[in-house]
Structure formats: C-alpha cells, structure tokens
C-alpha cells in the first residue's frame, strides 16, 4: 500500500504487510486512513521499533483497539477535528 504525500517533516514509516492485513481483517482500514498523517506515522513507527514479536503484537493490538474506539490515540483522549464537506 503506498501512502500519499505528507507534510510530515519526519521520515514516513513503511506499513508492514502484517499491519495492513490486521487492519483489513479487523475492518479498521478506513478508521486508520481517517486519522491524521502524524498519527498514522506514529503508530507505524511505534510498532516498527519494537524488537520482540510479542511487543509488536501488543502494540498492534493497542492500535486496533484505539481505532475501534475512535476517541483514543496512544492511550490519550482524542477527538477528530472538524471534517470539511465540499459544498456543491
């Protein structure tokens, strides 16, 4: 999956195939894509930096749980910003 260009000044983290598959299998890919670029990048970097498989899985599970709830980011309360709707 290629990521669109971003205004992030940090390197864009690659999405491991296992993470993408977990998002698809859980039906949370759209929730992931709806998050701001910095959050998507932070989640991937956080998961990718784990050395042990158990840690990677625990972090992936946390990300999926937070995406499912929709109001949490890295164990902090989070609310999406105003959504712009194009007026026709």
PDB file of C-alpha atoms in Angstrom:
ATOM      1  CA  UNK A   1       0.000   0.000   0.000  1.00  0.00           C
ATOM      2  CA  UNK A   2       1.506   3.319  -0.956  1.00  0.00           C
ATOM      3  CA  UNK A   3       0.978   6.317   1.234  1.00  0.00           C
ATOM      4  CA  UNK A   4       0.055   9.711  -0.180  1.00  0.00           C
ATOM      5  CA  UNK A   5       2.492  12.570   0.155  1.00  0.00           C
ATOM      6  CA  UNK A   6       2.543  14.129   3.569  1.00  0.00           C
ATOM      7  CA  UNK A   7       3.631  17.367   5.178  1.00  0.00           C
ATOM      8  CA  UNK A   8       5.380  15.433   7.941  1.00  0.00           C
ATOM      9  CA  UNK A   9       8.949  16.506   8.490  1.00  0.00           C
ATOM     10  CA  UNK A  10       9.870  13.135   9.970  1.00  0.00           C
ATOM     11  CA  UNK A  11      10.569  10.133   7.761  1.00  0.00           C
ATOM     12  CA  UNK A  12       7.403   8.330   6.727  1.00  0.00           C
ATOM     13  CA  UNK A  13       7.304   4.883   8.278  1.00  0.00           C
ATOM     14  CA  UNK A  14       6.592   1.924   5.999  1.00  0.00           C
ATOM     15  CA  UNK A  15       3.477  -0.116   6.684  1.00  0.00           C
ATOM     16  CA  UNK A  16       4.405  -3.742   7.306  1.00  0.00           C
ATOM     17  CA  UNK A  17       2.199  -6.221   5.434  1.00  0.00           C
ATOM     18  CA  UNK A  18       1.143  -7.760   8.762  1.00  0.00           C
ATOM     19  CA  UNK A  19      -0.200  -4.408   9.985  1.00  0.00           C
ATOM     20  CA  UNK A  20      -2.078  -3.779   6.756  1.00  0.00           C
ATOM     21  CA  UNK A  21      -3.582  -7.270   6.888  1.00  0.00           C
ATOM     22  CA  UNK A  22      -4.638  -6.775  10.517  1.00  0.00           C
ATOM     23  CA  UNK A  23      -6.356  -3.501   9.564  1.00  0.00           C
ATOM     24  CA  UNK A  24      -8.176  -5.195   6.677  1.00  0.00           C
ATOM     25  CA  UNK A  25      -9.139  -8.270   8.723  1.00  0.00           C
ATOM     26  CA  UNK A  26     -10.498  -6.147  11.565  1.00  0.00           C
ATOM     27  CA  UNK A  27     -12.398  -3.820   9.237  1.00  0.00           C
ATOM     28  CA  UNK A  28     -10.454  -0.823  10.569  1.00  0.00           C
ATOM     29  CA  UNK A  29      -8.550   0.248   7.461  1.00  0.00           C
ATOM     30  CA  UNK A  30     -10.892   3.192   6.859  1.00  0.00           C
ATOM     31  CA  UNK A  31     -10.628   4.254  10.509  1.00  0.00           C
ATOM     32  CA  UNK A  32      -6.835   4.151  10.159  1.00  0.00           C
ATOM     33  CA  UNK A  33      -6.926   6.200   6.957  1.00  0.00           C
ATOM     34  CA  UNK A  34      -9.220   8.755   8.616  1.00  0.00           C
ATOM     35  CA  UNK A  35      -6.601   9.532  11.249  1.00  0.00           C
ATOM     36  CA  UNK A  36      -4.228  12.457  10.672  1.00  0.00           C
ATOM     37  CA  UNK A  37      -0.939  11.609   8.918  1.00  0.00           C
ATOM     38  CA  UNK A  38       1.114  12.205  12.073  1.00  0.00           C
ATOM     39  CA  UNK A  39      -0.948   9.624  13.979  1.00  0.00           C
ATOM     40  CA  UNK A  40      -0.673   7.019  11.239  1.00  0.00           C
ATOM     41  CA  UNK A  41       3.086   7.594  11.085  1.00  0.00           C
ATOM     42  CA  UNK A  42       3.469   7.500  14.877  1.00  0.00           C
ATOM     43  CA  UNK A  43       1.569   4.225  15.142  1.00  0.00           C
ATOM     44  CA  UNK A  44       3.676   2.584  12.424  1.00  0.00           C
ATOM     45  CA  UNK A  45       6.969   3.857  13.845  1.00  0.00           C
ATOM     46  CA  UNK A  46       5.982   2.719  17.323  1.00  0.00           C
ATOM     47  CA  UNK A  47       5.118  -0.762  16.061  1.00  0.00           C
ATOM     48  CA  UNK A  48       8.166  -0.979  13.766  1.00  0.00           C
ATOM     49  CA  UNK A  49      10.600  -0.012  16.566  1.00  0.00           C
ATOM     50  CA  UNK A  50       9.584  -2.947  18.768  1.00  0.00           C
ATOM     51  CA  UNK A  51      12.301  -5.577  18.870  1.00  0.00           C
ATOM     52  CA  UNK A  52      10.325  -8.534  20.180  1.00  0.00           C
ATOM     53  CA  UNK A  53       7.444 -10.087  18.276  1.00  0.00           C
ATOM     54  CA  UNK A  54       5.326 -10.056  21.445  1.00  0.00           C
ATOM     55  CA  UNK A  55       5.865  -6.310  21.802  1.00  0.00           C
ATOM     56  CA  UNK A  56       4.977  -5.692  18.149  1.00  0.00           C
ATOM     57  CA  UNK A  57       1.773  -7.683  18.598  1.00  0.00           C
ATOM     58  CA  UNK A  58       0.835  -5.891  21.823  1.00  0.00           C
ATOM     59  CA  UNK A  59       1.350  -2.515  20.134  1.00  0.00           C
ATOM     60  CA  UNK A  60      -0.629  -3.600  17.081  1.00  0.00           C
ATOM     61  CA  UNK A  61      -3.454  -4.783  19.339  1.00  0.00           C
ATOM     62  CA  UNK A  62      -3.443  -1.428  21.136  1.00  0.00           C
ATOM     63  CA  UNK A  63      -3.593   0.480  17.839  1.00  0.00           C
ATOM     64  CA  UNK A  64      -6.512  -1.656  16.633  1.00  0.00           C
ATOM     65  CA  UNK A  65      -8.352  -1.198  19.916  1.00  0.00           C
ATOM     66  CA  UNK A  66      -7.862   2.569  19.805  1.00  0.00           C
ATOM     67  CA  UNK A  67      -9.018   2.767  16.195  1.00  0.00           C
ATOM     68  CA  UNK A  68     -12.098   0.741  17.069  1.00  0.00           C
ATOM     69  CA  UNK A  69     -12.935   3.061  19.976  1.00  0.00           C
ATOM     70  CA  UNK A  70     -12.266   6.095  17.827  1.00  0.00           C
ATOM     71  CA  UNK A  71     -11.626   8.516  20.672  1.00  0.00           C
ATOM     72  CA  UNK A  72      -8.185   7.399  21.839  1.00  0.00           C
ATOM     73  CA  UNK A  73      -4.678   7.947  20.476  1.00  0.00           C
ATOM     74  CA  UNK A  74      -1.682   6.421  22.270  1.00  0.00           C
ATOM     75  CA  UNK A  75      -3.760   5.977  25.444  1.00  0.00           C
ATOM     76  CA  UNK A  76      -4.783   9.656  25.394  1.00  0.00           C
ATOM     77  CA  UNK A  77      -8.217  11.104  24.779  1.00  0.00           C
ATOM     78  CA  UNK A  78      -8.527  12.284  21.188  1.00  0.00           C
ATOM     79  CA  UNK A  79     -11.286  13.840  19.156  1.00  0.00           C
ATOM     80  CA  UNK A  80     -11.154  14.202  15.395  1.00  0.00           C
ATOM     81  CA  UNK A  81     -11.072  17.743  14.091  1.00  0.00           C
ATOM     82  CA  UNK A  82     -13.840  19.311  12.109  1.00  0.00           C
ATOM     83  CA  UNK A  83     -14.479  17.469   8.866  1.00  0.00           C
ATOM     84  CA  UNK A  84     -14.692  19.739   5.833  1.00  0.00           C
ATOM     85  CA  UNK A  85     -17.518  18.862   3.492  1.00  0.00           C
ATOM     86  CA  UNK A  86     -17.296  20.157  -0.056  1.00  0.00           C
ATOM     87  CA  UNK A  87     -20.304  22.280  -0.890  1.00  0.00           C
ATOM     88  CA  UNK A  88     -21.621  21.737  -4.392  1.00  0.00           C
TER      89      UNK A  88
END
